[in-house]
XYZ file of C-alpha atoms in Angstrom:
290
model
C 0.000 0.000 0.000
C 2.855 2.377 0.804
C 4.357 1.855 -2.637
C 0.978 2.451 -4.286
C 0.494 5.679 -2.347
C 3.909 6.976 -3.367
C 3.198 6.073 -7.011
C -0.149 7.902 -6.969
C 1.493 10.966 -5.399
C 4.208 10.940 -8.068
C 1.599 10.746 -10.868
C -0.361 13.616 -9.324
C 2.716 15.821 -9.105
C 3.655 14.977 -12.683
C 0.173 15.932 -13.861
C 0.386 19.294 -12.100
C 3.881 19.915 -13.460
C 2.646 19.396 -17.020
C 0.467 22.511 -16.685
C 3.125 24.718 -15.127
C 5.218 27.131 -17.212
C 8.523 25.590 -18.256
C 11.895 26.951 -17.176
C 13.151 29.634 -19.508
C 16.298 28.680 -21.316
C 19.414 30.880 -21.597
C 18.842 33.745 -24.017
C 15.030 33.479 -23.931
C 12.295 35.581 -22.428
C 8.645 34.807 -21.833
C 6.419 36.337 -24.461
C 3.745 38.436 -22.822
C 5.694 38.588 -19.540
C 4.024 40.914 -17.110
C 0.524 40.222 -18.457
C -2.111 38.499 -16.403
C -2.892 34.791 -16.700
C -3.758 32.789 -19.797
C -1.566 30.712 -22.069
C 0.225 33.878 -23.207
C 2.749 33.474 -20.404
C 3.744 29.996 -21.593
C 5.055 31.147 -24.975
C 8.760 31.625 -25.396
C 10.473 34.018 -27.758
C 14.242 34.006 -28.510
C 16.174 36.982 -27.262
C 16.391 39.682 -29.887
C 13.180 38.611 -31.712
C 9.890 40.408 -31.237
C 7.003 38.041 -30.676
C 5.032 39.405 -33.620
C 7.920 39.116 -36.069
C 9.486 35.806 -35.036
C 9.745 33.349 -37.938
C 8.099 30.644 -35.854
C 4.941 32.609 -35.107
C 3.116 35.824 -35.845
C 2.906 37.487 -39.258
C 5.838 35.677 -40.889
C 4.462 32.273 -39.930
C 0.971 33.227 -41.116
C 2.356 34.383 -44.454
C 4.058 31.013 -44.905
C 0.899 29.100 -44.096
C -1.061 31.152 -46.637
C 1.606 31.326 -49.350
C 2.174 28.725 -52.048
C 5.362 27.091 -53.269
C 5.130 29.113 -56.480
C 4.794 32.410 -54.589
C 7.725 31.632 -52.272
C 10.222 30.206 -54.787
C 8.981 30.911 -58.293
C 8.700 27.139 -58.814
C 5.774 24.752 -58.839
C 5.741 21.946 -56.258
C 6.842 19.447 -58.900
C 9.661 21.710 -60.048
C 10.870 22.329 -56.492
C 10.884 18.600 -55.709
C 12.887 17.942 -58.875
C 15.326 20.712 -57.907
C 15.717 19.276 -54.395
C 16.471 15.836 -55.814
C 18.975 17.280 -58.283
C 20.767 19.206 -55.552
C 20.908 16.299 -53.126
C 22.035 13.800 -55.745
C 24.573 15.965 -57.584
C 25.497 19.136 -55.702
C 25.914 18.884 -51.915
C 29.692 18.413 -51.841
C 29.330 15.460 -49.460
C 28.615 12.468 -51.685
C 29.150 14.421 -54.919
C 30.955 17.518 -56.153
C 29.739 20.801 -54.704
C 27.706 22.939 -57.092
C 28.125 26.418 -55.655
C 25.573 27.940 -58.032
C 22.768 26.022 -56.296
C 23.504 27.512 -52.840
C 22.058 30.743 -51.450
C 24.607 33.341 -50.219
C 23.181 33.005 -46.698
C 23.180 29.192 -46.744
C 23.186 27.267 -43.440
C 23.916 23.597 -42.792
C 22.359 22.067 -39.677
C 22.783 18.405 -38.770
C 21.767 16.663 -35.538
C 25.069 17.528 -33.820
C 27.096 19.414 -36.452
C 26.125 22.977 -37.216
C 24.962 25.512 -37.800
C 27.641 26.045 -40.444
C 27.635 28.958 -42.853
C 28.562 28.422 -46.492
C 32.259 29.193 -46.038
C 32.702 26.825 -43.090
C 30.554 24.144 -44.716
C 32.751 24.199 -47.805
C 35.920 24.060 -45.710
C 34.699 21.033 -43.735
C 33.678 19.098 -46.839
C 36.879 19.937 -48.706
C 38.876 18.527 -45.805
C 36.897 15.309 -45.520
C 36.619 14.430 -49.213
C 33.871 11.848 -48.652
C 32.801 11.522 -52.279
C 36.413 10.899 -53.292
C 36.853 8.245 -50.614
C 33.588 6.575 -51.686
C 33.426 7.228 -55.442
C 30.571 4.753 -55.935
C 28.433 6.218 -53.158
C 24.686 6.209 -53.790
C 22.074 8.101 -51.775
C 19.122 5.821 -52.612
C 16.870 8.766 -51.741
C 13.079 8.580 -51.956
C 9.833 10.070 -50.681
C 10.376 13.692 -51.735
C 7.453 15.856 -50.605
C 6.569 19.485 -49.925
C 6.196 20.516 -46.281
C 2.579 21.710 -45.944
C 3.536 24.278 -43.282
C 6.593 25.538 -45.175
C 5.800 25.325 -48.889
C 9.382 26.238 -49.803
C 10.800 23.239 -47.928
C 11.203 19.700 -49.270
C 11.537 16.610 -47.054
C 12.785 13.154 -48.053
C 14.714 10.079 -46.846
C 17.857 8.288 -47.981
C 20.237 5.385 -47.246
C 23.899 5.767 -48.176
C 25.649 2.814 -49.786
C 29.137 2.547 -51.288
C 32.658 1.176 -50.962
C 35.703 2.759 -49.332
C 38.201 2.781 -52.196
C 39.679 6.278 -51.806
C 41.508 8.331 -49.184
C 39.384 9.980 -46.481
C 40.508 13.257 -44.806
C 43.330 13.598 -47.325
C 43.148 17.412 -47.233
C 42.295 17.831 -43.552
C 45.078 19.615 -41.614
C 43.925 18.163 -38.274
C 42.757 14.606 -38.991
C 44.958 11.725 -40.176
C 44.295 10.444 -43.670
C 42.452 7.113 -43.771
C 43.697 4.910 -46.603
C 41.269 2.735 -48.609
C 39.992 -0.270 -46.675
C 37.588 -1.770 -49.185
C 34.930 -1.773 -46.471
C 31.317 -1.685 -47.661
C 29.108 1.219 -46.613
C 25.465 0.524 -45.830
C 23.905 3.198 -43.663
C 20.508 3.200 -42.018
C 17.547 5.329 -42.999
C 18.058 9.073 -42.535
C 15.715 12.042 -43.028
C 16.654 15.356 -44.604
C 15.072 18.659 -45.584
C 16.040 21.404 -48.009
C 14.701 24.936 -47.569
C 14.760 27.186 -50.658
C 14.772 30.976 -50.857
C 12.738 33.186 -53.183
C 15.221 32.513 -56.005
C 14.951 28.727 -55.570
C 18.464 28.554 -54.104
C 19.259 26.219 -51.211
C 19.124 28.209 -47.984
C 19.035 25.425 -45.383
C 20.180 21.785 -45.492
C 19.340 19.481 -42.574
C 20.545 15.887 -43.234
C 21.733 13.095 -40.943
C 18.587 12.534 -38.897
C 18.560 8.781 -38.241
C 14.935 7.637 -38.160
C 15.224 3.838 -38.112
C 16.281 2.636 -34.670
C 15.890 -1.006 -35.697
C 17.813 -1.199 -38.995
C 18.726 -4.466 -40.754
C 21.627 -6.338 -39.175
C 23.856 -5.847 -42.223
C 23.966 -2.057 -41.842
C 27.383 -0.626 -40.999
C 26.592 2.851 -39.643
C 26.529 1.955 -35.946
C 23.273 3.838 -35.476
C 24.859 7.146 -36.544
C 24.246 9.451 -39.487
C 26.383 11.270 -42.055
C 30.144 11.215 -41.389
C 29.785 9.438 -38.041
C 27.971 6.599 -39.788
C 30.712 6.452 -42.414
C 33.420 6.288 -39.755
C 31.555 3.441 -38.040
C 31.642 1.578 -41.365
C 35.430 1.861 -41.227
C 35.572 0.449 -37.710
C 35.856 3.859 -36.034
C 32.947 4.236 -33.634
C 33.168 7.915 -32.718
C 30.517 9.316 -30.375
C 28.879 12.321 -32.070
C 28.166 13.929 -28.692
C 31.711 13.515 -27.370
C 33.129 14.748 -30.671
C 31.083 17.944 -30.689
C 29.428 18.909 -27.415
C 32.413 18.493 -25.109
C 35.216 19.416 -27.516
C 33.505 21.931 -29.792
C 35.194 25.018 -28.339
C 38.674 23.482 -28.453
C 38.112 22.219 -31.988
C 37.128 25.695 -33.204
C 40.364 27.105 -31.797
C 42.472 24.371 -33.424
C 40.694 24.818 -36.766
C 41.444 28.529 -36.717
C 45.108 27.878 -35.953
C 45.429 25.161 -38.601
C 43.419 27.056 -41.206
C 40.899 24.249 -41.685
C 39.535 21.034 -40.251
C 36.430 19.373 -38.783
C 34.642 22.483 -37.546
C 31.570 21.459 -35.480
C 29.839 24.833 -35.827
C 30.426 28.371 -37.068
C 31.022 31.295 -34.735
C 27.681 32.797 -33.820
C 28.647 36.136 -35.358
C 29.181 34.384 -38.690
C 25.811 32.613 -38.762
C 23.326 34.407 -41.067
C 20.818 36.482 -39.141
C 17.817 34.840 -40.768
C 18.759 31.520 -39.175
C 19.125 33.069 -35.736
C 15.543 34.281 -36.074
C 14.328 31.067 -37.704
C 15.759 28.601 -35.183
C 16.152 29.927 -31.622
C 19.040 28.494 -29.632
C 18.043 25.861 -27.111
C 19.819 24.474 -24.081
C 21.238 20.926 -24.380
C 21.715 21.064 -28.140
C 25.016 21.441 -29.919
C 24.399 25.140 -30.426
C 25.727 28.203 -28.666
C 25.818 28.907 -24.964
């Protein structure tokens, strides 16, 4: 009976807690602070963004919900999907050459633990890794391209990398040792990605590496990780994404600056395009900025 009483008390407290305002995170302020009651006090707005003009709510969000793909990008939904597929298959710089003409000047890369990276840093990181040269037969096996109904200028899809390690990895990286060809097969799990386009149908945001299959086939080689961490696992190098970024990110940025290149986990906040700072507020316990 004592155990049952404690359990009921715990459930009651949890139920009450669910209706209490959450703790504000660093750099955030409560929208509507100082007003009386209501759900207004539960909304959170990133520091430096007015509640009415934040990308995630207010007028900008309403405009996106009402606008069409054609109005936002100058392309039909079919054309934008075809452009997203073309970019991902032939122009990212990761599993293929980088086609600079397809990127927006204020481009941002954001993976699960790597990023945000601006265009300059993104290019530097990919040049140093040389993934598509190390895996010249790499295939994305992408599928399921669709328009986001809440962001008509954003395309979502899934992919599974496959290939063979027959080239040199990190050959141009000044900080990481070059990995000679091993002949190891690459068979990654299912990952999700999105591509956000600007008004000129240029790629403004790329968000790959989101592993969505937690029970992949036994013959996969990615170790449960996405992007480069999945590739390293295929080579027998099981590197923890969190340890490699969250706890060593600051030191790595310093070393990259000294060496003039390397595996940069994220760009300096001052070098991240302002639109992204408004679009995606920083949150505690992510590999962002403190």
